[in-house]
Amino acid sequence: MLNFLVFFSCKKKNFHITTIKGKQIEINDSIQDKIEIEDFIAPFRVHIEKDLDSIIAYAMGTYSKSDGDFNTAIGNFMADAIYDQAAPVFNRRTGNNLDMVLLNHGGIRSIISKGDIRMRNVYELMPFENKIVVIALKGRQIDSMISFLCRSRKANPISKLKLTIDSEFNPIEASINGEKINTERIYYVATNDYLYNNGDNMRFFRPNDGYFDLNYKVRNALIDYLKQVDTINPVSDDRFTQIKK
């Protein structure tokens, strides 16, 4: 915490800042708790902790974002869950079908451990307040996205996009929902607002042919999905693979 002292000089009723001084005030255990504040927030803390400890699903295994080179079980789970939850919302609001999902490898902030999945585990997995947005992109921009995925050499979570690359990280084959990408067609891509705003250097979302804010947080979509399916057993598959000579 910083405290500031600001000194003003005045001349003919015009004020000008002449000096700004500050000092750091450390926040540590020496600061005494305010009993009245603790008493006020206690019932809210109990309620929140009860919600966070509630069991919402079961994991058949332990899943980590380091479990694969180009796609992982946990990343596939997240991307597929977002697709399943966002697609009907997008269709109801626009009459259009969602084509694919792209998330980022760095956005996976925790593992999912085998056993009960509690609400707090989803907050650990996705601690950010990112929301789902859908971007309308021409096929040629999907090509730019594919080039980015090849260069990044990471298991960025994808759903409904299938990509095969060679040993030099060049694309060999790419399709969306089993169909070859049409450079002139509009594709509706769900992502999060962080990536839309150039997060992780994903700059291919602009310009675009449309932007749709679903007002639906990524974390909430994951929670809703887990409550619906009860049990998860995701796997690494062939959605993003490399053929080596």
Tab-separated table of C-alpha atoms in Angstrom, residues 152-239:
chain	number	residue	atom	x	y	z
A	152	SER	CA	3.067	-22.137	-31.107
A	153	ARG	CA	3.912	-25.842	-30.753
A	154	LYS	CA	1.610	-26.068	-27.731
A	155	ALA	CA	-1.460	-28.064	-26.832
A	156	ASN	CA	-3.862	-25.146	-27.136
A	157	PRO	CA	-7.309	-26.671	-26.515
A	158	ILE	CA	-9.490	-26.983	-29.630
A	159	SER	CA	-12.857	-28.564	-30.351
A	160	LYS	CA	-14.291	-29.495	-33.791
A	161	LEU	CA	-11.058	-28.425	-35.510
A	162	LYS	CA	-8.810	-31.260	-36.645
A	163	LEU	CA	-5.218	-30.467	-37.553
A	164	THR	CA	-2.291	-32.600	-38.731
A	165	ILE	CA	1.218	-31.178	-39.085
A	166	ASP	CA	4.506	-32.551	-40.393
A	167	SER	CA	7.865	-32.860	-38.662
A	168	GLU	CA	8.671	-29.248	-39.623
A	169	PHE	CA	5.445	-28.023	-37.992
A	170	ASN	CA	3.769	-27.236	-41.315
A	171	PRO	CA	0.065	-28.036	-41.735
A	172	ILE	CA	-0.681	-31.142	-43.768
A	173	GLU	CA	-4.413	-31.359	-43.274
A	174	ALA	CA	-7.047	-29.263	-41.522
A	175	SER	CA	-10.802	-29.591	-41.248
A	176	ILE	CA	-13.714	-28.280	-39.217
A	177	ASN	CA	-16.463	-30.745	-38.378
A	178	GLY	CA	-14.960	-33.157	-40.877
A	179	GLU	CA	-15.055	-30.739	-43.819
A	180	LYS	CA	-12.185	-29.039	-45.601
A	181	ILE	CA	-11.909	-25.353	-44.744
A	182	ASN	CA	-13.511	-23.024	-47.295
A	183	THR	CA	-11.553	-19.759	-47.494
A	184	GLU	CA	-14.713	-17.766	-48.343
A	185	ARG	CA	-17.056	-19.274	-45.802
A	186	ILE	CA	-17.862	-17.638	-42.453
A	187	TYR	CA	-16.940	-19.749	-39.432
A	188	TYR	CA	-18.189	-19.030	-35.925
A	189	VAL	CA	-15.392	-19.567	-33.419
A	190	ALA	CA	-15.932	-19.562	-29.659
A	191	THR	CA	-13.032	-18.342	-27.552
A	192	ASN	CA	-12.616	-16.141	-24.491
A	193	ASP	CA	-12.436	-12.374	-24.305
A	194	TYR	CA	-8.771	-12.445	-23.247
A	195	LEU	CA	-7.729	-14.193	-26.447
A	196	TYR	CA	-10.014	-12.011	-28.536
A	197	ASN	CA	-8.125	-9.014	-27.190
A	198	ASN	CA	-4.799	-10.387	-28.526
A	199	GLY	CA	-3.987	-12.462	-25.452
A	200	ASP	CA	-1.176	-14.982	-25.977
A	201	ASN	CA	-0.451	-13.164	-29.258
A	202	MET	CA	-3.576	-14.537	-30.921
A	203	ARG	CA	-4.001	-11.622	-33.298
A	204	PHE	CA	-6.022	-13.408	-35.980
A	205	PHE	CA	-9.422	-12.585	-34.434
A	206	ARG	CA	-9.334	-9.071	-35.908
A	207	PRO	CA	-10.598	-7.880	-38.278
A	208	ASN	CA	-13.664	-10.105	-38.294
A	209	ASP	CA	-17.173	-10.394	-39.696
A	210	GLY	CA	-18.976	-10.331	-36.375
A	211	TYR	CA	-18.544	-10.400	-32.594
A	212	PHE	CA	-20.992	-11.963	-30.142
A	213	ASP	CA	-20.691	-11.709	-26.372
A	214	LEU	CA	-22.549	-14.653	-24.829
A	215	ASN	CA	-22.366	-13.103	-21.344
A	216	TYR	CA	-21.353	-16.550	-20.120
A	217	LYS	CA	-18.174	-17.069	-18.119
A	218	VAL	CA	-15.854	-19.889	-19.129
A	219	ARG	CA	-15.789	-21.162	-15.553
A	220	ASN	CA	-19.583	-21.173	-15.298
A	221	ALA	CA	-19.828	-23.135	-18.537
A	222	LEU	CA	-17.429	-25.740	-17.140
A	223	ILE	CA	-19.436	-25.985	-13.913
A	224	ASP	CA	-22.716	-26.364	-15.815
A	225	TYR	CA	-21.189	-29.060	-18.014
A	226	LEU	CA	-19.795	-31.012	-15.059
A	227	LYS	CA	-23.143	-30.935	-13.271
A	228	GLN	CA	-24.841	-32.303	-16.372
A	229	VAL	CA	-22.452	-35.151	-17.176
A	230	ASP	CA	-21.674	-36.199	-13.580
A	231	THR	CA	-18.566	-38.188	-14.604
A	232	ILE	CA	-15.698	-37.285	-16.934
A	233	ASN	CA	-13.127	-39.503	-18.608
A	234	PRO	CA	-11.469	-37.343	-21.296
A	235	VAL	CA	-8.628	-38.632	-23.472
A	236	SER	CA	-5.975	-37.327	-25.802
A	237	ASP	CA	-7.054	-38.047	-29.371
A	238	ASP	CA	-6.233	-37.214	-32.987
A	239	ARG	CA	-7.660	-33.692	-33.145
